[in-house]
XYZ file of C-alpha atoms in Angstrom:
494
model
C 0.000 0.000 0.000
C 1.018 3.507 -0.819
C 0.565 6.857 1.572
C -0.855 10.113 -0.066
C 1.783 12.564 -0.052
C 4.789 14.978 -1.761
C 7.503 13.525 -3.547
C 11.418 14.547 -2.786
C 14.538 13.296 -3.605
C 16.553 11.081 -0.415
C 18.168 7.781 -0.345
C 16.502 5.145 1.802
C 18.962 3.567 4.044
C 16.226 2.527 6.792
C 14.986 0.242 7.326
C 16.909 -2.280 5.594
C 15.820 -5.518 4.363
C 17.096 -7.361 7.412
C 15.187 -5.758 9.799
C 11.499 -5.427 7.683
C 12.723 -9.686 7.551
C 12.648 -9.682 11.291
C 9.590 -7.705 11.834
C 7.565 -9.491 9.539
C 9.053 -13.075 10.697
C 7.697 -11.676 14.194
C 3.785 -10.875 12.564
C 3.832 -14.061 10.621
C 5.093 -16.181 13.896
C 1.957 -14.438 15.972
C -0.417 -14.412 13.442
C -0.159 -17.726 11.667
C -0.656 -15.878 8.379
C 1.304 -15.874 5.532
C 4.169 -13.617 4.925
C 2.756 -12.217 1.659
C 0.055 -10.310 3.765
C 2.393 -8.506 6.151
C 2.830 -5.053 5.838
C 5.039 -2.608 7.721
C 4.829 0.883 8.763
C 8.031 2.995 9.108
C 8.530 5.808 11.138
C 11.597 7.725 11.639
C 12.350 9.360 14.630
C 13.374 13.377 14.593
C 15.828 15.961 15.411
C 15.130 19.537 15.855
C 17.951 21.745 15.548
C 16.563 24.834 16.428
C 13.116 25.404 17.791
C 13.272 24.111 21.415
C 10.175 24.419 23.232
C 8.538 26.989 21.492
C 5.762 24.848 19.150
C 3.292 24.803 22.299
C 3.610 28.307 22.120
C 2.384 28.471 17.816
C 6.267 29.440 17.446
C 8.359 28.606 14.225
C 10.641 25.658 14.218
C 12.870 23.708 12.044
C 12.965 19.616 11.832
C 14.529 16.659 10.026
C 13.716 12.848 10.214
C 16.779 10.626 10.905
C 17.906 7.242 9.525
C 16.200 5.168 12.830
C 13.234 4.919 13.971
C 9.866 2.420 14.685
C 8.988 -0.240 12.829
C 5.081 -1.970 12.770
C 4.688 -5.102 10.957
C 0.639 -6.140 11.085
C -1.920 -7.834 9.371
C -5.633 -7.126 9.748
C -7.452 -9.711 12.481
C -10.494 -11.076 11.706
C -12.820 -8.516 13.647
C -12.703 -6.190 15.731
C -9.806 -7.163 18.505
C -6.480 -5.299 18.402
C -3.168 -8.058 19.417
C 0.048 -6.161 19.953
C 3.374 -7.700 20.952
C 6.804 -5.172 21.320
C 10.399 -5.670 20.577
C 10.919 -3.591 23.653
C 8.181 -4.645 26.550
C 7.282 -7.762 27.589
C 3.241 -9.142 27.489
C 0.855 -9.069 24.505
C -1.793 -5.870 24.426
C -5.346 -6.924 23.675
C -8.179 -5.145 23.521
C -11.026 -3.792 20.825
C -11.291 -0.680 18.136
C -14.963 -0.468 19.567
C -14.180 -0.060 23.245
C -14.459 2.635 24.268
C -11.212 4.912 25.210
C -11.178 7.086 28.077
C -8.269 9.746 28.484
C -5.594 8.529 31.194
C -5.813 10.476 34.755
C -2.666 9.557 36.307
C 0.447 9.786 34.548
C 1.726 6.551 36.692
C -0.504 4.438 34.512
C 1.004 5.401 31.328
C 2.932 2.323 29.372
C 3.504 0.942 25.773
C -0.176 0.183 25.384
C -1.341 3.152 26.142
C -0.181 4.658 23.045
C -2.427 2.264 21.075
C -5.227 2.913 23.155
C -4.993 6.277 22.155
C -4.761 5.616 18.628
C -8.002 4.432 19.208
C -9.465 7.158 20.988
C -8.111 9.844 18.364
C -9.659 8.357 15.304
C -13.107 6.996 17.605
C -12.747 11.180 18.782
C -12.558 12.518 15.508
C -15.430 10.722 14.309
C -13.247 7.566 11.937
C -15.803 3.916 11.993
C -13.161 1.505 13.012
C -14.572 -1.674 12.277
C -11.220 -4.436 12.293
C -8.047 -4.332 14.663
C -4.360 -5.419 13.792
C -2.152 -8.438 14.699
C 0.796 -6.740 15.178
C 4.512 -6.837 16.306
C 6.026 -3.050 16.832
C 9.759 -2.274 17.400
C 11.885 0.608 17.937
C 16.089 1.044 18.302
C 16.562 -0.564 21.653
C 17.940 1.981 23.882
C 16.158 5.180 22.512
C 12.500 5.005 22.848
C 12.294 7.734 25.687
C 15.735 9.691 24.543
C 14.526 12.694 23.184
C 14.266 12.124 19.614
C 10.226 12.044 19.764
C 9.919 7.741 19.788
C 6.312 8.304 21.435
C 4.962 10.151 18.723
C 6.911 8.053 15.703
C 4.681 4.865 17.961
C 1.600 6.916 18.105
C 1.504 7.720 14.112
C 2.301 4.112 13.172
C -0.787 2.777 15.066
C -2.652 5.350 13.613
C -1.483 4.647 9.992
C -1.851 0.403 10.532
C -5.294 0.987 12.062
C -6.471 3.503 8.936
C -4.858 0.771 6.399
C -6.623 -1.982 7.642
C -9.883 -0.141 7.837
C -9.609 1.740 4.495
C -9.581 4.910 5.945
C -7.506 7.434 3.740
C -6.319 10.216 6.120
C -3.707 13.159 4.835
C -0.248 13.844 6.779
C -2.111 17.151 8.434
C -5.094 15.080 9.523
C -2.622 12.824 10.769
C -1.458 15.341 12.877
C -3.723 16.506 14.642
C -4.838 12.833 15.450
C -1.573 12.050 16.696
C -1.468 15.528 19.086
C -4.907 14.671 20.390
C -2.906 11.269 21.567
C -0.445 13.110 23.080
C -2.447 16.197 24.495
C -6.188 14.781 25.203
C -5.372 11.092 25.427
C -2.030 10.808 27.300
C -2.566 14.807 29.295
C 0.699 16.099 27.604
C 0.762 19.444 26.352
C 3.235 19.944 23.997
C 2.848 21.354 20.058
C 3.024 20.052 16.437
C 6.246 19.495 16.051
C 7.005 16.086 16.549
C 4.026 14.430 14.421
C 4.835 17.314 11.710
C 8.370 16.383 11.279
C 7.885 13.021 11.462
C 5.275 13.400 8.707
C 6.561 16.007 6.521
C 10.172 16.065 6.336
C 12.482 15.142 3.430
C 16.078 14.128 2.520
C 18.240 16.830 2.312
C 16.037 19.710 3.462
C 15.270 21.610 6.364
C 11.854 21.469 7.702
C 10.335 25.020 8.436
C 7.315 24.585 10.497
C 4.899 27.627 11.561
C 2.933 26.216 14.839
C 0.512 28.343 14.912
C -0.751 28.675 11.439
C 0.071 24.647 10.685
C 1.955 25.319 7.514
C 5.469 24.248 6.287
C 8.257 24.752 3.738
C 11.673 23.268 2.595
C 14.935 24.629 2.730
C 17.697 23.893 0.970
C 21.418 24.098 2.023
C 22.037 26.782 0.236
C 21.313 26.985 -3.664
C 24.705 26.647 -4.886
C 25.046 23.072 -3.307
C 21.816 21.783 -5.033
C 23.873 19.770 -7.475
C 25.509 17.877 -5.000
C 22.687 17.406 -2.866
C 20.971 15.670 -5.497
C 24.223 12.893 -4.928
C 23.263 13.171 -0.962
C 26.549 14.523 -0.644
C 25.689 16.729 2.539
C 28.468 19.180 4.214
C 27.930 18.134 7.263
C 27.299 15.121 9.503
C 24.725 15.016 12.756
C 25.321 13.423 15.379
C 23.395 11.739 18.359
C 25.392 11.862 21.838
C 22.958 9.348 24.156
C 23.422 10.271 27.575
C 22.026 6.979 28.792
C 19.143 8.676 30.246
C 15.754 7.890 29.701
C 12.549 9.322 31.181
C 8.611 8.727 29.545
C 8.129 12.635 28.672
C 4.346 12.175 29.974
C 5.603 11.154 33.085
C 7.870 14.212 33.635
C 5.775 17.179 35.456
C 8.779 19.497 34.508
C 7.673 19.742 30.816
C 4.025 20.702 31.687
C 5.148 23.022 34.245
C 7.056 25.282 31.748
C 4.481 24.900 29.292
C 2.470 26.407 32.124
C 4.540 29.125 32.656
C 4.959 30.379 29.074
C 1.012 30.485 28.957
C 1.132 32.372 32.392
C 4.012 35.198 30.965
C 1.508 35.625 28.140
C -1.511 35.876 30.012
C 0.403 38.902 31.896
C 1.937 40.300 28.939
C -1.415 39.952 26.702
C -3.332 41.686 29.847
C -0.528 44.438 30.035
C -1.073 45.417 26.684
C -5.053 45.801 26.708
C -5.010 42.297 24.322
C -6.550 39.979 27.291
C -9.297 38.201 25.262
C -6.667 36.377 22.943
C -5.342 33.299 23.258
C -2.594 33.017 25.998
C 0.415 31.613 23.984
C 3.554 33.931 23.213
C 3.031 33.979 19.669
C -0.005 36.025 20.371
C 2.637 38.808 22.072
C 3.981 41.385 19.971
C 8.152 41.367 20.340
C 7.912 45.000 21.001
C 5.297 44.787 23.488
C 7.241 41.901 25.185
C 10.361 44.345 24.890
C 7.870 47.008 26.509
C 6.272 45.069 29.667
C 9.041 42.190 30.594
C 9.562 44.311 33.709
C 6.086 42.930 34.881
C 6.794 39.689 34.965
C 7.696 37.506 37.567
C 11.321 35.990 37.427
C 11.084 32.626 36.149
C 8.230 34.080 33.629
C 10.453 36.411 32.561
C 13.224 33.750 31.706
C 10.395 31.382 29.958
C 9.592 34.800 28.062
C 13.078 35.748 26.862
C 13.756 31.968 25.836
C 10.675 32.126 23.560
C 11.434 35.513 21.675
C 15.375 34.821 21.998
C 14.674 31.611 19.975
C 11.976 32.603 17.656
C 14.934 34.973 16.732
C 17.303 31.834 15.653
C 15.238 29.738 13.807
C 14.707 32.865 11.325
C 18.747 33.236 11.672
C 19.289 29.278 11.410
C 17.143 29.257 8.664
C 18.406 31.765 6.445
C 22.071 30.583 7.792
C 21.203 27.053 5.926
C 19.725 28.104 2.802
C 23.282 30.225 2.319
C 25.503 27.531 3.436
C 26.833 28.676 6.354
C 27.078 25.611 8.579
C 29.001 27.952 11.217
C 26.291 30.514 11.636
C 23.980 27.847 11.809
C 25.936 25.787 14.185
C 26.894 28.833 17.197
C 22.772 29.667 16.710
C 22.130 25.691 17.800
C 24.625 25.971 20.927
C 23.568 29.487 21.859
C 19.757 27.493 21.720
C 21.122 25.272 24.157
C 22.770 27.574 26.240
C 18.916 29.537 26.207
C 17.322 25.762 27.059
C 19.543 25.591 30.269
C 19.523 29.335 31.451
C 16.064 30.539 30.726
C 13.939 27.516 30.116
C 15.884 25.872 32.454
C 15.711 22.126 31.199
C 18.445 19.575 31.432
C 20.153 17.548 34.176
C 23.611 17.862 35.654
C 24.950 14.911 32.930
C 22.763 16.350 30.029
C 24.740 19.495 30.684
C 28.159 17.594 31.041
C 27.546 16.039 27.675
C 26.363 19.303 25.572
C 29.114 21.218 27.249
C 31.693 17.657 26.014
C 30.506 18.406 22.627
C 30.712 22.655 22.214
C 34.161 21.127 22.881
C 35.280 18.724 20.087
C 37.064 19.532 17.344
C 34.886 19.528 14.384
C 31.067 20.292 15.883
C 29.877 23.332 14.581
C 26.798 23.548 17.107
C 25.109 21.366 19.592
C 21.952 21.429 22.099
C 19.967 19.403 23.431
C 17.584 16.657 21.729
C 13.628 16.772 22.238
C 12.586 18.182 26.103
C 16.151 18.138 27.292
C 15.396 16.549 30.490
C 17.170 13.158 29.518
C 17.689 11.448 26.349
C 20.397 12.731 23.112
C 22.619 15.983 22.439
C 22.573 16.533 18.850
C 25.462 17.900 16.900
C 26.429 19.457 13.938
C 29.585 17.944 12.680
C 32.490 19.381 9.439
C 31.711 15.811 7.658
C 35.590 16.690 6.317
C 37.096 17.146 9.562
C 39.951 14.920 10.376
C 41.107 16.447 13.617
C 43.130 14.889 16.435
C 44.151 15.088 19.888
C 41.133 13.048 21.964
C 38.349 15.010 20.138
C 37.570 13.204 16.572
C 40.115 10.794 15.619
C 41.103 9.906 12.139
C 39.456 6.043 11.132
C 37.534 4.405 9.100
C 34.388 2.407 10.000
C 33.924 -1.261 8.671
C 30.979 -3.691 8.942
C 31.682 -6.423 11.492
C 30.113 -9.576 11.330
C 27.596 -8.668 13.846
C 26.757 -5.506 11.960
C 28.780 -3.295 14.849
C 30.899 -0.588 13.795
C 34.989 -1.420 13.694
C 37.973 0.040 13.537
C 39.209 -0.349 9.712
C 42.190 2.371 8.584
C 42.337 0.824 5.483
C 38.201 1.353 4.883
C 36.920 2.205 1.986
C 36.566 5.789 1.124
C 33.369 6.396 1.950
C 33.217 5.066 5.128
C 32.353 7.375 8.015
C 34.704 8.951 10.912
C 34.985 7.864 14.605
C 34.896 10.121 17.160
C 35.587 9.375 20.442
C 34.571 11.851 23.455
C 36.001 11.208 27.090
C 33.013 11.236 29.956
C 34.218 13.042 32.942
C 35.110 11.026 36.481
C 31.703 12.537 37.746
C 29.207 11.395 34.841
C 27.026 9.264 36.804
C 25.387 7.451 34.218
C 26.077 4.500 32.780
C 28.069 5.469 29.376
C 26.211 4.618 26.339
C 27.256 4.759 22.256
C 25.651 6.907 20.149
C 24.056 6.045 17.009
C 25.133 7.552 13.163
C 22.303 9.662 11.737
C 21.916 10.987 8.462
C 19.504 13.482 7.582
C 16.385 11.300 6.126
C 13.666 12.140 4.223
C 10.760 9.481 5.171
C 9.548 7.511 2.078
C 7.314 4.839 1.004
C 9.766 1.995 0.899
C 9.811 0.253 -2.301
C 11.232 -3.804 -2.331
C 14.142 -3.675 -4.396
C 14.541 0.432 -4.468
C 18.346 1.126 -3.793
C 19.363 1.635 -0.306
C 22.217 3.065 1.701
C 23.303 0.487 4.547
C 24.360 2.454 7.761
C 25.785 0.406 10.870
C 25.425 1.297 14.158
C 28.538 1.843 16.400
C 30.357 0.339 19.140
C 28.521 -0.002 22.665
C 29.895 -0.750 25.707
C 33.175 1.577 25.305
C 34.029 4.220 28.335
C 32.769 7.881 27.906
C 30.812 8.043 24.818
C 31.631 6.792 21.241
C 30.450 9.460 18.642
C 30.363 7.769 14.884
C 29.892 9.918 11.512
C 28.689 8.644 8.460
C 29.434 9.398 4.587
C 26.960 9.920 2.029
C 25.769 8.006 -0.434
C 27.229 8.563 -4.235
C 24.385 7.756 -6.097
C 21.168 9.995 -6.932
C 18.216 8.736 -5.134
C 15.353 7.453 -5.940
C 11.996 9.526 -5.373
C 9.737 8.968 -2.498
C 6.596 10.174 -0.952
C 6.312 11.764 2.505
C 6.658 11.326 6.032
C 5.694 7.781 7.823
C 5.292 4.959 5.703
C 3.697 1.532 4.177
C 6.257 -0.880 3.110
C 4.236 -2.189 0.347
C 3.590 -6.406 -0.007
C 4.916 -8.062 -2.834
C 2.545 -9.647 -5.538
């Protein structure tokens, strides 16, 4: 089955044939049907480079989809009974598309099934007739659901596209949206924004995703015009990387995150009320900058700070933006860390070994810009990375990267030359978590997955190594293939 959606150019390299094998081994082990009926939904997980905590608020924010992310194989069942099992959670979910879903009260209670349930209770909520479950086995990169990099809602959009298949519904990427936020905000009690279904949905190889929360509409940016030649090839300037801190948290579960969201509403409240604008809607987007720059003095301390990280942002994604679509990877890059620096100081997010590792990071040779990934209370750093640098000296060392025979990156001077760089970051003595690898992303623009289409083969790297173990990845020579958008249906073969 195909998705409705834009085309753009981006070379699949996830997921690979291997692991749509093991998914659908998994649905046609649980299922007793054949393997000709499985199909597969895709969905990558996302980066935002600058944009922190400002879609609640209708801000502007930019987004890519990376080269990981969830993977659903399912079949229809025979009526109306939904049968889930997880790569990551032990038990089997069962329960009906016609019960009917109630929103969750206490956070405590919220676990893997509760993001199917609320598949459920979107589409029953926004009046879809569900009429037949799934059989289904769902599996994400073990070790980053809960990082940061928005695993909840990639989970939450492939129920919702498996449950829409089997029933025949045909629902756009910006319906899909909103179904997946009502998940999230009326379903599970978060309340964040748009971004994380958006970029999941919308985003494509090569481009930056510029997102407008409040008015729901989007655009693609280039890196810079003169490079469009190249980035037809996928040969990309730069590299991003994912530092995992070994931290994990359920973002639902963490009162922190409603809290500020709280607060932002409050500084507007005062600052709409200030101005004589009290009957609109109490979200900073609905605050002029020069009224803000007017009546900050009114507002309380920690308002103030959730104020000036707001309008201090909103300011960078416009700068990060127009710094891509010239090129300038160093603009772009001190805008990302000075976002970070804003995160910690104003919006005050981020624990003591989040901190350690984004600070680690401003300091390696090579990154151009890093912050924090998703609410920056646990999870990734993300960093921009020269994809030429070959510096030294216990920051990123020179090496190639082979394939082992357990698909783990290794050590290989002699690699070929497109093989990726290793970087290797010391922890300090007073990290205090466990010290984790981090995966190689690529920017990736989600796809329909075609059997047979070409496809770039990326390998994750080395775990168990002390402090962190940072890995880079090459390009792909080869124009791509064209795709359609966001989350995706791995088609059956006839």
């Amino acid at each position: 089955m195909v998705a409705p959606g834009g085309g753009g150019g981006g070379a699949a390299s996830w997921p690979s044939e291997g692991e749509l094998d093991v998914v659908r081994a998994k649905v046609v082990e649980i299922s007793g049907r054949g393997a000709g009926e499985v199909r597969v939904v895709a969905c990558p997980y996302r980066i935002c480079p600058l944009g922190a905590h400002i879609d609640h608020q209708g801000g502007t924010v930019t987004a890519m989809t990376i080269n990981y992310g969830v993977l659903l194989g399912f079949v229809a069942s025979d009526d109306a009974e939904i049968s889930l099992q997880s790569g990551q959670f032990e038990g089997v979910i069962r329960f009906r598309v016609d019960d009917l879903q109630k929103p969750i009260e206490n956070p405590e209670n919220i676990n893997w099934e509760s993001y199917a349930r609320g598949a459920v209770y979107a589409l029953q909520n926004f009046g879809y007739d569900l009429k037949k479950g799934i059989i289904g086995y769902i599996s994400g990169v073990k070790g980053l659901d809960s990082s940061g990099l928005s695993s909840s809602a990639a989970v939450g959009i492939a129920y919702l596209m498996a449950l829409e298949n089997v029933n025949d519904l045909v629902v756009s990427p910006v319906d899909n949206i909103q179904l997946d936020k009502s998940i999230e905000n009326k379903y599970l009690g978060l309340e964040n924004g748009i971004l994380d279904p958006s970029a999941i949905l919308l985003s494509r190889y090569g481009y930056l995703t510029f997102m407008d929360c409040k008015t729901a509409t989007h655009s693609y940016v280039y890196f810079s015009v003169l490079s469009k030649s190249q980035q037809c090839q996928g040969e990309l300037p730069f590299k991003i990387l994912l530092a995992f801190s070994g931290l994990q948290h359920n973002l639902p579960k963490k009162s922190g995150y409603n809290t500020r969201v709280f607060e932002c509403k409050e500084a507007a409240r005062a600052l709409l009320c200030a101005s004589g604008c009290e009957d609109a809607s109490s979200i900073l987007r609905n605050v002029n900058p020069a009224i803000y720059e007017a009546q900050k003095c009114i507002l309380e301390e920690n308002l103030a700070r959730r104020a000036e990280h707001y309008f201090s942002e909103m300011k960078r994604v416009v700068k990060g933006r127009d710094a891509w679509a010239r090129g300038d990877l160093r603009e772009f890059g001190q805008l990302i860390s000075a976002s970070g620096r804003s995160s910690i100081l104003n919006y005050e997010c981020g624990s003591k070994e989040m901190i350690q590792l984004y600070e680690i990071l401003l300091k390696a040779p090579g990154v151009l810009g890093a912050r924090f990934s998703g609410a920056g209370f646990r999870g990734c750093c993300l960093a921009v990375v020269e994809s030429g640098h070959r510096g030294g000296g216990g920051g990123v060392r020179p090496g190639r990267v082979r394939e082992g025979a357990a698909g783990a990156g290794e050590q290989d001077p002699a690699g070929p030359p497109r093989a990726g760089l290793r970087a290797r970051v010391t922890a300090p003595a007073s990290y205090s978590s466990p010290p984790t690898a981090v995966l190689p992303v690529s920017p990736e623009q989600p796809r329909i997955a075609v059997p047979g289409a070409p496809r770039r083969r990326w390998r994750r790297g080395d775990a168990g190594v002390q402090g962190w173990t940072v890995v880079a990845w090459a390009s792909a020579r080869r124009a791509p293939p064209v795709y359609a958008y966001g989350a995706w249906l791995v088609p059956v073969e006839t």
